[in-house]
mmCIF file with all atom_site columns, C-alpha atoms in Angstrom:
data_model
loop_
_atom_site.group_PDB
_atom_site.id
_atom_site.type_symbol
_atom_site.label_atom_id
_atom_site.label_alt_id
_atom_site.label_comp_id
_atom_site.label_asym_id
_atom_site.label_entity_id
_atom_site.label_seq_id
_atom_site.pdbx_PDB_ins_code
_atom_site.Cartn_x
_atom_site.Cartn_y
_atom_site.Cartn_z
_atom_site.occupancy
_atom_site.B_iso_or_equiv
_atom_site.pdbx_formal_charge
_atom_site.auth_seq_id
_atom_site.auth_comp_id
_atom_site.auth_asym_id
_atom_site.auth_atom_id
_atom_site.pdbx_PDB_model_num
ATOM 1   C CA . MET A 1 1   ? 111.119 -98.677  21.216 1.00 0.00 ? 266 MET A CA 1
ATOM 2   C CA . PHE A 1 2   ? 110.151 -97.156  24.582 1.00 0.00 ? 267 PHE A CA 1
ATOM 3   C CA . PHE A 1 3   ? 113.651 -96.204  25.481 1.00 0.00 ? 268 PHE A CA 1
ATOM 4   C CA . ILE A 1 4   ? 114.105 -94.653  22.077 1.00 0.00 ? 269 ILE A CA 1
ATOM 5   C CA . ASN A 1 5   ? 111.356 -92.349  22.669 1.00 0.00 ? 270 ASN A CA 1
ATOM 6   C CA . SER A 1 6   ? 112.395 -91.573  25.978 1.00 0.00 ? 271 SER A CA 1
ATOM 7   C CA . LEU A 1 7   ? 115.941 -90.382  24.764 1.00 0.00 ? 272 LEU A CA 1
ATOM 8   C CA . GLU A 1 8   ? 114.381 -88.469  22.218 1.00 0.00 ? 273 GLU A CA 1
ATOM 9   C CA . SER A 1 9   ? 112.428 -86.712  24.874 1.00 0.00 ? 274 SER A CA 1
ATOM 10  C CA . GLN A 1 10  ? 115.684 -85.884  26.644 1.00 0.00 ? 275 GLN A CA 1
ATOM 11  C CA . LEU A 1 11  ? 117.262 -84.508  23.363 1.00 0.00 ? 276 LEU A CA 1
ATOM 12  C CA . GLN A 1 12  ? 114.589 -82.064  23.338 1.00 0.00 ? 277 GLN A CA 1
ATOM 13  C CA . ARG A 1 13  ? 114.868 -81.159  26.839 1.00 0.00 ? 278 ARG A CA 1
ATOM 14  C CA . TRP A 1 14  ? 118.609 -80.686  26.488 1.00 0.00 ? 279 TRP A CA 1
ATOM 15  C CA . ASN A 1 15  ? 118.115 -78.795  23.148 1.00 0.00 ? 280 ASN A CA 1
ATOM 16  C CA . ALA A 1 16  ? 115.960 -76.417  25.205 1.00 0.00 ? 281 ALA A CA 1
ATOM 17  C CA . THR A 1 17  ? 118.420 -75.919  27.904 1.00 0.00 ? 282 THR A CA 1
ATOM 18  C CA . ILE A 1 18  ? 121.261 -75.184  25.586 1.00 0.00 ? 283 ILE A CA 1
ATOM 19  C CA . ILE A 1 19  ? 119.189 -72.269  24.075 1.00 0.00 ? 284 ILE A CA 1
ATOM 20  C CA . LYS A 1 20  ? 118.951 -70.868  27.469 1.00 0.00 ? 285 LYS A CA 1
ATOM 21  C CA . GLN A 1 21  ? 122.686 -71.887  28.727 1.00 0.00 ? 286 GLN A CA 1
ATOM 22  C CA . PRO A 1 22  ? 124.755 -71.683  25.311 1.00 0.00 ? 287 PRO A CA 1
ATOM 23  C CA . ASN A 1 23  ? 127.852 -71.466  27.388 1.00 0.00 ? 288 ASN A CA 1
ATOM 24  C CA . ASN A 1 24  ? 127.305 -74.330  29.718 1.00 0.00 ? 289 ASN A CA 1
ATOM 25  C CA . PRO A 1 25  ? 129.820 -77.151  28.852 1.00 0.00 ? 290 PRO A CA 1
ATOM 26  C CA . ASN A 1 26  ? 128.160 -79.578  31.033 1.00 0.00 ? 291 ASN A CA 1
ATOM 27  C CA . VAL A 1 27  ? 124.889 -79.050  29.126 1.00 0.00 ? 292 VAL A CA 1
ATOM 28  C CA . TYR A 1 28  ? 126.930 -80.117  25.989 1.00 0.00 ? 293 TYR A CA 1
ATOM 29  C CA . ILE A 1 29  ? 127.938 -83.291  27.509 1.00 0.00 ? 294 ILE A CA 1
ATOM 30  C CA . ARG A 1 30  ? 124.754 -84.504  28.792 1.00 0.00 ? 295 ARG A CA 1
ATOM 31  C CA . ARG A 1 31  ? 123.373 -83.992  25.038 1.00 0.00 ? 296 ARG A CA 1
ATOM 32  C CA . GLY A 1 32  ? 126.372 -85.705  23.685 1.00 0.00 ? 297 GLY A CA 1
ATOM 33  C CA . MET A 1 33  ? 125.569 -88.608  25.799 1.00 0.00 ? 298 MET A CA 1
ATOM 34  C CA . VAL A 1 34  ? 121.929 -88.685  24.414 1.00 0.00 ? 299 VAL A CA 1
ATOM 35  C CA . TYR A 1 35  ? 123.258 -88.204  20.862 1.00 0.00 ? 300 TYR A CA 1
ATOM 36  C CA . PHE A 1 36  ? 125.625 -91.392  21.426 1.00 0.00 ? 301 PHE A CA 1
ATOM 37  C CA . GLN A 1 37  ? 122.710 -93.557  23.310 1.00 0.00 ? 302 GLN A CA 1
ATOM 38  C CA . LEU A 1 38  ? 120.393 -92.763  20.097 1.00 0.00 ? 303 LEU A CA 1
ATOM 39  C CA . GLY A 1 39  ? 123.389 -94.073  17.849 1.00 0.00 ? 304 GLY A CA 1
ATOM 40  C CA . LYS A 1 40  ? 124.168 -90.595  16.563 1.00 0.00 ? 305 LYS A CA 1
ATOM 41  C CA . ILE A 1 41  ? 128.195 -90.738  17.040 1.00 0.00 ? 306 ILE A CA 1
ATOM 42  C CA . GLU A 1 42  ? 129.326 -87.850  14.869 1.00 0.00 ? 307 GLU A CA 1
ATOM 43  C CA . GLU A 1 43  ? 126.533 -85.366  16.812 1.00 0.00 ? 308 GLU A CA 1
ATOM 44  C CA . SER A 1 44  ? 128.064 -86.820  20.240 1.00 0.00 ? 309 SER A CA 1
ATOM 45  C CA . ILE A 1 45  ? 131.526 -85.972  19.383 1.00 0.00 ? 310 ILE A CA 1
ATOM 46  C CA . THR A 1 46  ? 130.447 -82.542  18.051 1.00 0.00 ? 311 THR A CA 1
ATOM 47  C CA . ASP A 1 47  ? 129.072 -82.065  21.561 1.00 0.00 ? 312 ASP A CA 1
ATOM 48  C CA . PHE A 1 48  ? 131.661 -83.252  23.462 1.00 0.00 ? 313 PHE A CA 1
ATOM 49  C CA . ASP A 1 49  ? 134.311 -81.158  21.400 1.00 0.00 ? 314 ASP A CA 1
ATOM 50  C CA . THR A 1 50  ? 131.983 -78.078  22.226 1.00 0.00 ? 315 THR A CA 1
ATOM 51  C CA . ALA A 1 51  ? 132.225 -78.673  25.851 1.00 0.00 ? 316 ALA A CA 1
ATOM 52  C CA . GLU A 1 52  ? 136.119 -78.926  25.597 1.00 0.00 ? 317 GLU A CA 1
ATOM 53  C CA . LYS A 1 53  ? 136.263 -75.508  23.525 1.00 0.00 ? 318 LYS A CA 1
ATOM 54  C CA . LEU A 1 54  ? 134.064 -74.048  26.416 1.00 0.00 ? 319 LEU A CA 1
ATOM 55  C CA . ASP A 1 55  ? 136.170 -75.680  29.219 1.00 0.00 ? 320 ASP A CA 1
ATOM 56  C CA . ASP A 1 56  ? 139.274 -77.261  28.466 1.00 0.00 ? 321 ASP A CA 1
ATOM 57  C CA . ARG A 1 57  ? 139.747 -78.322  32.043 1.00 0.00 ? 322 ARG A CA 1
ATOM 58  C CA . ILE A 1 58  ? 137.239 -80.994  31.391 1.00 0.00 ? 323 ILE A CA 1
ATOM 59  C CA . ILE A 1 59  ? 139.484 -82.870  28.845 1.00 0.00 ? 324 ILE A CA 1
ATOM 60  C CA . PRO A 1 60  ? 140.586 -85.641  31.495 1.00 0.00 ? 325 PRO A CA 1
ATOM 61  C CA . TYR A 1 61  ? 136.827 -86.364  32.210 1.00 0.00 ? 326 TYR A CA 1
ATOM 62  C CA . LEU A 1 62  ? 135.471 -86.785  28.839 1.00 0.00 ? 327 LEU A CA 1
ATOM 63  C CA . TRP A 1 63  ? 135.405 -90.652  28.950 1.00 0.00 ? 328 TRP A CA 1
ATOM 64  C CA . GLN A 1 64  ? 132.098 -90.354  26.890 1.00 0.00 ? 329 GLN A CA 1
ATOM 65  C CA . ARG A 1 65  ? 134.168 -89.005  23.993 1.00 0.00 ? 330 ARG A CA 1
ATOM 66  C CA . GLY A 1 66  ? 136.567 -91.900  24.101 1.00 0.00 ? 331 GLY A CA 1
ATOM 67  C CA . LEU A 1 67  ? 133.565 -94.299  23.386 1.00 0.00 ? 332 LEU A CA 1
ATOM 68  C CA . SER A 1 68  ? 132.116 -92.248  20.688 1.00 0.00 ? 333 SER A CA 1
ATOM 69  C CA . TYR A 1 69  ? 135.785 -91.900  19.193 1.00 0.00 ? 334 TYR A CA 1
ATOM 70  C CA . TYR A 1 70  ? 135.863 -95.865  19.120 1.00 0.00 ? 335 TYR A CA 1
ATOM 71  C CA . TYR A 1 71  ? 132.719 -96.281  17.259 1.00 0.00 ? 336 TYR A CA 1
ATOM 72  C CA . ALA A 1 72  ? 133.499 -93.490  14.792 1.00 0.00 ? 337 ALA A CA 1
ATOM 73  C CA . GLU A 1 73  ? 136.650 -95.623  14.365 1.00 0.00 ? 338 GLU A CA 1
ATOM 74  C CA . ARG A 1 74  ? 138.743 -92.947  15.434 1.00 0.00 ? 339 ARG A CA 1
ATOM 75  C CA . PHE A 1 75  ? 140.653 -95.160  17.577 1.00 0.00 ? 340 PHE A CA 1
ATOM 76  C CA . ALA A 1 76  ? 144.189 -93.259  17.737 1.00 0.00 ? 341 ALA A CA 1
ATOM 77  C CA . GLU A 1 77  ? 142.168 -90.405  19.438 1.00 0.00 ? 342 GLU A CA 1
ATOM 78  C CA . GLY A 1 78  ? 139.849 -92.840  21.433 1.00 0.00 ? 343 GLY A CA 1
ATOM 79  C CA . ALA A 1 79  ? 143.070 -94.453  22.898 1.00 0.00 ? 344 ALA A CA 1
ATOM 80  C CA . LYS A 1 80  ? 144.809 -90.822  23.583 1.00 0.00 ? 345 LYS A CA 1
ATOM 81  C CA . GLN A 1 81  ? 141.369 -89.637  25.341 1.00 0.00 ? 346 GLN A CA 1
ATOM 82  C CA . PHE A 1 82  ? 141.433 -92.887  27.655 1.00 0.00 ? 347 PHE A CA 1
ATOM 83  C CA . GLU A 1 83  ? 145.148 -92.225  28.413 1.00 0.00 ? 348 GLU A CA 1
ATOM 84  C CA . ILE A 1 84  ? 144.239 -88.820  29.553 1.00 0.00 ? 349 ILE A CA 1
ATOM 85  C CA . ASP A 1 85  ? 141.352 -89.965  31.610 1.00 0.00 ? 350 ASP A CA 1
ATOM 86  C CA . LEU A 1 86  ? 143.710 -92.320  33.498 1.00 0.00 ? 351 LEU A CA 1
ATOM 87  C CA . THR A 1 87  ? 145.786 -89.528  34.969 1.00 0.00 ? 352 THR A CA 1
ATOM 88  C CA . VAL A 1 88  ? 142.604 -88.369  36.975 1.00 0.00 ? 353 VAL A CA 1
ATOM 89  C CA . ASN A 1 89  ? 140.715 -91.937  37.357 1.00 0.00 ? 354 ASN A CA 1
ATOM 90  C CA . ALA A 1 90  ? 143.725 -94.432  37.483 1.00 0.00 ? 355 ALA A CA 1
ATOM 91  C CA . GLN A 1 91  ? 141.371 -97.072  39.444 1.00 0.00 ? 356 GLN A CA 1
ATOM 92  C CA . ASP A 1 92  ? 139.093 -97.432  36.849 1.00 0.00 ? 357 ASP A CA 1
ATOM 93  C CA . VAL A 1 93  ? 139.472 -100.824 34.637 1.00 0.00 ? 358 VAL A CA 1
ATOM 94  C CA . GLU A 1 94  ? 137.234 -99.380  32.173 1.00 0.00 ? 359 GLU A CA 1
ATOM 95  C CA . GLU A 1 95  ? 139.350 -96.388  30.905 1.00 0.00 ? 360 GLU A CA 1
ATOM 96  C CA . THR A 1 96  ? 142.512 -99.085  30.392 1.00 0.00 ? 361 THR A CA 1
ATOM 97  C CA . VAL A 1 97  ? 140.340 -101.603 28.795 1.00 0.00 ? 362 VAL A CA 1
ATOM 98  C CA . TRP A 1 98  ? 138.918 -99.219  26.103 1.00 0.00 ? 363 TRP A CA 1
ATOM 99  C CA . ARG A 1 99  ? 142.587 -97.807  25.432 1.00 0.00 ? 364 ARG A CA 1
ATOM 100 C CA . TYR A 1 100 ? 143.176 -101.520 24.940 1.00 0.00 ? 365 TYR A CA 1
ATOM 101 C CA . LEU A 1 101 ? 140.533 -102.014 22.530 1.00 0.00 ? 366 LEU A CA 1
ATOM 102 C CA . CYS A 1 102 ? 141.581 -98.824  20.375 1.00 0.00 ? 367 CYS A CA 1
ATOM 103 C CA . ILE A 1 103 ? 145.072 -100.013 20.487 1.00 0.00 ? 368 ILE A CA 1
ATOM 104 C CA . ALA A 1 104 ? 143.937 -103.557 19.368 1.00 0.00 ? 369 ALA A CA 1
ATOM 105 C CA . ARG A 1 105 ? 142.115 -102.048 16.412 1.00 0.00 ? 370 ARG A CA 1
ATOM 106 C CA . LEU A 1 106 ? 144.979 -100.011 15.424 1.00 0.00 ? 371 LEU A CA 1
ATOM 107 C CA . SER A 1 107 ? 148.194 -102.124 16.089 1.00 0.00 ? 372 SER A CA 1
ATOM 108 C CA . GLY A 1 108 ? 146.756 -105.619 17.061 1.00 0.00 ? 373 GLY A CA 1
ATOM 109 C CA . VAL A 1 109 ? 146.262 -107.576 20.340 1.00 0.00 ? 374 VAL A CA 1
ATOM 110 C CA . GLU A 1 110 ? 149.644 -108.236 21.145 1.00 0.00 ? 375 GLU A CA 1
ATOM 111 C CA . GLU A 1 111 ? 150.532 -104.495 21.052 1.00 0.00 ? 376 GLU A CA 1
ATOM 112 C CA . ALA A 1 112 ? 147.407 -103.688 23.081 1.00 0.00 ? 377 ALA A CA 1
ATOM 113 C CA . ARG A 1 113 ? 147.979 -106.137 25.915 1.00 0.00 ? 378 ARG A CA 1
ATOM 114 C CA . ASN A 1 114 ? 151.752 -105.346 25.921 1.00 0.00 ? 379 ASN A CA 1
ATOM 115 C CA . SER A 1 115 ? 150.660 -101.833 26.526 1.00 0.00 ? 380 SER A CA 1
ATOM 116 C CA . LEU A 1 116 ? 147.820 -102.482 28.936 1.00 0.00 ? 381 LEU A CA 1
ATOM 117 C CA . LEU A 1 117 ? 148.197 -99.641  31.589 1.00 0.00 ? 382 LEU A CA 1
ATOM 118 C CA . PRO A 1 118 ? 148.143 -100.917 35.257 1.00 0.00 ? 383 PRO A CA 1
ATOM 119 C CA . VAL A 1 119 ? 144.881 -100.292 37.432 1.00 0.00 ? 384 VAL A CA 1
ATOM 120 C CA . LYS A 1 120 ? 144.980 -101.251 41.276 1.00 0.00 ? 385 LYS A CA 1
ATOM 121 C CA . ASN A 1 121 ? 141.783 -100.979 43.676 1.00 0.00 ? 386 ASN A CA 1
ATOM 122 C CA . ASP A 1 122 ? 138.758 -100.681 41.347 1.00 0.00 ? 387 ASP A CA 1
ATOM 123 C CA . PRO A 1 123 ? 136.058 -101.284 43.843 1.00 0.00 ? 388 PRO A CA 1
ATOM 124 C CA . ARG A 1 124 ? 134.277 -103.485 41.159 1.00 0.00 ? 389 ARG A CA 1
ATOM 125 C CA . LYS A 1 125 ? 134.971 -107.491 41.767 1.00 0.00 ? 390 LYS A CA 1
ATOM 126 C CA . ILE A 1 126 ? 133.847 -108.023 37.986 1.00 0.00 ? 391 ILE A CA 1
ATOM 127 C CA . MET A 1 127 ? 135.863 -105.290 36.656 1.00 0.00 ? 392 MET A CA 1
ATOM 128 C CA . ARG A 1 128 ? 139.013 -106.570 38.387 1.00 0.00 ? 393 ARG A CA 1
ATOM 129 C CA . CYS A 1 129 ? 138.283 -109.962 36.699 1.00 0.00 ? 394 CYS A CA 1
ATOM 130 C CA . VAL A 1 130 ? 137.927 -108.223 33.400 1.00 0.00 ? 395 VAL A CA 1
ATOM 131 C CA . TYR A 1 131 ? 141.262 -106.602 33.822 1.00 0.00 ? 396 TYR A CA 1
ATOM 132 C CA . ASP A 1 132 ? 142.820 -109.884 34.503 1.00 0.00 ? 397 ASP A CA 1
ATOM 133 C CA . LEU A 1 133 ? 141.291 -111.382 31.593 1.00 0.00 ? 398 LEU A CA 1
ATOM 134 C CA . PHE A 1 134 ? 142.595 -108.503 29.109 1.00 0.00 ? 399 PHE A CA 1
ATOM 135 C CA . ALA A 1 135 ? 146.121 -109.068 30.888 1.00 0.00 ? 400 ALA A CA 1
ATOM 136 C CA . GLY A 1 136 ? 146.110 -112.674 30.122 1.00 0.00 ? 401 GLY A CA 1
ATOM 137 C CA . ASN A 1 137 ? 145.663 -113.527 33.833 1.00 0.00 ? 402 ASN A CA 1
ATOM 138 C CA . CYS A 1 138 ? 142.370 -115.514 33.764 1.00 0.00 ? 403 CYS A CA 1
ATOM 139 C CA . THR A 1 139 ? 139.833 -117.117 31.784 1.00 0.00 ? 404 THR A CA 1
ATOM 140 C CA . THR A 1 140 ? 136.598 -116.126 29.890 1.00 0.00 ? 405 THR A CA 1
ATOM 141 C CA . ASP A 1 141 ? 134.914 -118.670 32.446 1.00 0.00 ? 406 ASP A CA 1
ATOM 142 C CA . ASP A 1 142 ? 136.225 -116.830 35.394 1.00 0.00 ? 407 ASP A CA 1
ATOM 143 C CA . VAL A 1 143 ? 134.954 -113.873 34.140 1.00 0.00 ? 408 VAL A CA 1
ATOM 144 C CA . LEU A 1 144 ? 131.447 -115.367 33.560 1.00 0.00 ? 409 LEU A CA 1
ATOM 145 C CA . ILE A 1 145 ? 131.481 -117.098 37.236 1.00 0.00 ? 410 ILE A CA 1
ATOM 146 C CA . VAL A 1 146 ? 132.275 -113.636 38.949 1.00 0.00 ? 411 VAL A CA 1
ATOM 147 C CA . GLY A 1 147 ? 129.651 -111.657 36.858 1.00 0.00 ? 412 GLY A CA 1
ATOM 148 C CA . LYS A 1 148 ? 127.087 -114.487 37.620 1.00 0.00 ? 413 LYS A CA 1
ATOM 149 C CA . SER A 1 149 ? 128.014 -113.962 41.671 1.00 0.00 ? 414 SER A CA 1
ATOM 150 C CA . GLU A 1 150 ? 127.319 -110.317 41.255 1.00 0.00 ? 415 GLU A CA 1
ATOM 151 C CA . GLY A 1 151 ? 123.758 -110.460 39.888 1.00 0.00 ? 416 GLY A CA 1
ATOM 152 C CA . LEU A 1 152 ? 122.245 -108.499 37.027 1.00 0.00 ? 417 LEU A CA 1
ATOM 153 C CA . LYS A 1 153 ? 124.945 -105.813 36.778 1.00 0.00 ? 418 LYS A CA 1
ATOM 154 C CA . GLY A 1 154 ? 127.717 -108.453 36.966 1.00 0.00 ? 419 GLY A CA 1
ATOM 155 C CA . ASN A 1 155 ? 126.383 -110.369 34.419 1.00 0.00 ? 420 ASN A CA 1
ATOM 156 C CA . PHE A 1 156 ? 125.886 -107.487 32.163 1.00 0.00 ? 421 PHE A CA 1
ATOM 157 C CA . TYR A 1 157 ? 129.236 -106.405 32.593 1.00 0.00 ? 422 TYR A CA 1
ATOM 158 C CA . SER A 1 158 ? 130.925 -109.887 32.267 1.00 0.00 ? 423 SER A CA 1
ATOM 159 C CA . HIS A 1 159 ? 129.029 -110.573 29.041 1.00 0.00 ? 424 HIS A CA 1
ATOM 160 C CA . LEU A 1 160 ? 129.676 -107.010 27.550 1.00 0.00 ? 425 LEU A CA 1
ATOM 161 C CA . TYR A 1 161 ? 133.421 -107.069 28.335 1.00 0.00 ? 426 TYR A CA 1
ATOM 162 C CA . LEU A 1 162 ? 133.519 -110.674 26.880 1.00 0.00 ? 427 LEU A CA 1
ATOM 163 C CA . GLY A 1 163 ? 131.879 -109.805 23.630 1.00 0.00 ? 428 GLY A CA 1
ATOM 164 C CA . LEU A 1 164 ? 134.405 -106.850 23.355 1.00 0.00 ? 429 LEU A CA 1
ATOM 165 C CA . TYR A 1 165 ? 137.195 -109.018 24.189 1.00 0.00 ? 430 TYR A CA 1
ATOM 166 C CA . TYR A 1 166 ? 136.400 -111.260 21.536 1.00 0.00 ? 431 TYR A CA 1
ATOM 167 C CA . GLU A 1 167 ? 135.686 -108.650 19.077 1.00 0.00 ? 432 GLU A CA 1
ATOM 168 C CA . ALA A 1 168 ? 139.330 -107.478 19.633 1.00 0.00 ? 433 ALA A CA 1
ATOM 169 C CA . GLU A 1 169 ? 140.505 -110.983 19.120 1.00 0.00 ? 434 GLU A CA 1
ATOM 170 C CA . GLY A 1 170 ? 138.557 -111.330 15.802 1.00 0.00 ? 435 GLY A CA 1
ATOM 171 C CA . ASN A 1 171 ? 135.987 -113.845 16.768 1.00 0.00 ? 436 ASN A CA 1
ATOM 172 C CA . GLU A 1 172 ? 132.733 -112.107 15.560 1.00 0.00 ? 437 GLU A CA 1
ATOM 173 C CA . GLU A 1 173 ? 130.684 -114.884 16.285 1.00 0.00 ? 438 GLU A CA 1
ATOM 174 C CA . LEU A 1 174 ? 131.312 -114.969 20.088 1.00 0.00 ? 439 LEU A CA 1
ATOM 175 C CA . ALA A 1 175 ? 131.625 -110.982 20.134 1.00 0.00 ? 440 ALA A CA 1
ATOM 176 C CA . LYS A 1 176 ? 128.104 -111.320 18.714 1.00 0.00 ? 441 LYS A CA 1
ATOM 177 C CA . GLU A 1 177 ? 126.796 -113.617 21.191 1.00 0.00 ? 442 GLU A CA 1
ATOM 178 C CA . TYR A 1 178 ? 127.868 -112.045 24.254 1.00 0.00 ? 443 TYR A CA 1
ATOM 179 C CA . ILE A 1 179 ? 127.221 -108.453 23.542 1.00 0.00 ? 444 ILE A CA 1
ATOM 180 C CA . VAL A 1 180 ? 123.627 -109.483 22.237 1.00 0.00 ? 445 VAL A CA 1
ATOM 181 C CA . LYS A 1 181 ? 123.220 -111.241 25.473 1.00 0.00 ? 446 LYS A CA 1
ATOM 182 C CA . ALA A 1 182 ? 124.263 -108.352 27.404 1.00 0.00 ? 447 ALA A CA 1
ATOM 183 C CA . ALA A 1 183 ? 121.914 -105.854 25.441 1.00 0.00 ? 448 ALA A CA 1
ATOM 184 C CA . ASP A 1 184 ? 118.849 -108.081 25.466 1.00 0.00 ? 449 ASP A CA 1
ATOM 185 C CA . LYS A 1 185 ? 118.878 -110.418 28.791 1.00 0.00 ? 450 LYS A CA 1
ATOM 186 C CA . PHE A 1 186 ? 120.570 -108.179 31.148 1.00 0.00 ? 451 PHE A CA 1
ATOM 187 C CA . LYS A 1 187 ? 119.355 -104.521 31.023 1.00 0.00 ? 452 LYS A CA 1
ATOM 188 C CA . ILE A 1 188 ? 120.633 -102.375 33.430 1.00 0.00 ? 453 ILE A CA 1
ATOM 189 C CA . ASP A 1 189 ? 120.040 -98.526  33.958 1.00 0.00 ? 454 ASP A CA 1
ATOM 190 C CA . ASP A 1 190 ? 123.416 -97.709  33.099 1.00 0.00 ? 455 ASP A CA 1
ATOM 191 C CA . TYR A 1 191 ? 125.248 -95.820  29.753 1.00 0.00 ? 456 TYR A CA 1
ATOM 192 C CA . MET A 1 192 ? 127.217 -98.751  29.324 1.00 0.00 ? 457 MET A CA 1
ATOM 193 C CA . TRP A 1 193 ? 123.599 -100.745 28.328 1.00 0.00 ? 458 TRP A CA 1
ATOM 194 C CA . TYR A 1 194 ? 123.036 -98.121  25.714 1.00 0.00 ? 459 TYR A CA 1
ATOM 195 C CA . LEU A 1 195 ? 126.418 -98.792  24.557 1.00 0.00 ? 460 LEU A CA 1
ATOM 196 C CA . SER A 1 196 ? 125.641 -102.382 24.075 1.00 0.00 ? 461 SER A CA 1
ATOM 197 C CA . GLN A 1 197 ? 122.599 -101.360 22.112 1.00 0.00 ? 462 GLN A CA 1
ATOM 198 C CA . VAL A 1 198 ? 124.483 -98.976  20.054 1.00 0.00 ? 463 VAL A CA 1
ATOM 199 C CA . HIS A 1 199 ? 127.084 -101.808 19.443 1.00 0.00 ? 464 HIS A CA 1
ATOM 200 C CA . LYS A 1 200 ? 124.525 -104.261 18.317 1.00 0.00 ? 465 LYS A CA 1
ATOM 201 C CA . ASN A 1 201 ? 122.903 -101.810 16.227 1.00 0.00 ? 466 ASN A CA 1
ATOM 202 C CA . MET A 1 202 ? 125.950 -100.883 14.470 1.00 0.00 ? 467 MET A CA 1
ATOM 203 C CA . ARG A 1 203 ? 126.924 -103.972 13.683 1.00 0.00 ? 468 ARG A CA 1
ATOM 204 C CA . LYS A 1 204 ? 123.729 -105.051 12.474 1.00 0.00 ? 469 LYS A CA 1
ATOM 205 C CA . TRP A 1 205 ? 123.418 -108.068 15.157 1.00 0.00 ? 470 TRP A CA 1
ATOM 206 C CA . PHE A 1 206 ? 119.587 -108.580 15.370 1.00 0.00 ? 471 PHE A CA 1
#
C-alpha cells in the first residue's frame, strides 16, 4: 500500500509540473511512467503520445510506451516501438525480448524466435542469459543459476523473464509462479519491478 501512496503523490507533483511546463515532453514521459506504475495503462499511452507530438525526436527512446502497448494488447504497435528503439540502443536485450513477446502474442512463439533480433554486448550477465533462453540456446535452469549468482537484482530479472517466457509459451501456471515470485520476493527500486506488479494485478494473480 505504501508504494501506491508514494506513486499517487508523485502523480500529483507531475500534474502540477505539467501546468507550469505544458510543452515539455519529458514531463509527460515521467507522468506516463507513474500512470503505468499505477496500472493506468491507457493514461500512460496518452502521455507518451503527447510527448511524441511535442518532440518526435524522442520516438526511439520511448521504450516505456512499448511496455504500455503490450499491456494494452496493442502488440503490433509494441513490436514496432521496440524495433525502433533498437536502432539507438542495439545492446539492450530487453528491447528485443519485448519485441519477441509482442510478436509471440501476434503470430506465435516460432515466428517470434525466428525474428529475434541480434543483440551483442549487453553488460548485464543475467540479460545475456535471458537472451540465450529466448533464442533457444540455454535452459530455464541456466537462467535461474545466473540470476542467483547476481544477487537480488539478478534474482528479480531471472524470475520476471522466466515468467514472461512461460506466458509466451502458454504455460500460465509457471508464468504465474515466476512473476509473482519476482514481484513479491525480489523487490528492487526499478521500473521493471513495478511492471511485475502491474502484470500480477492485471492477470489477477494474488
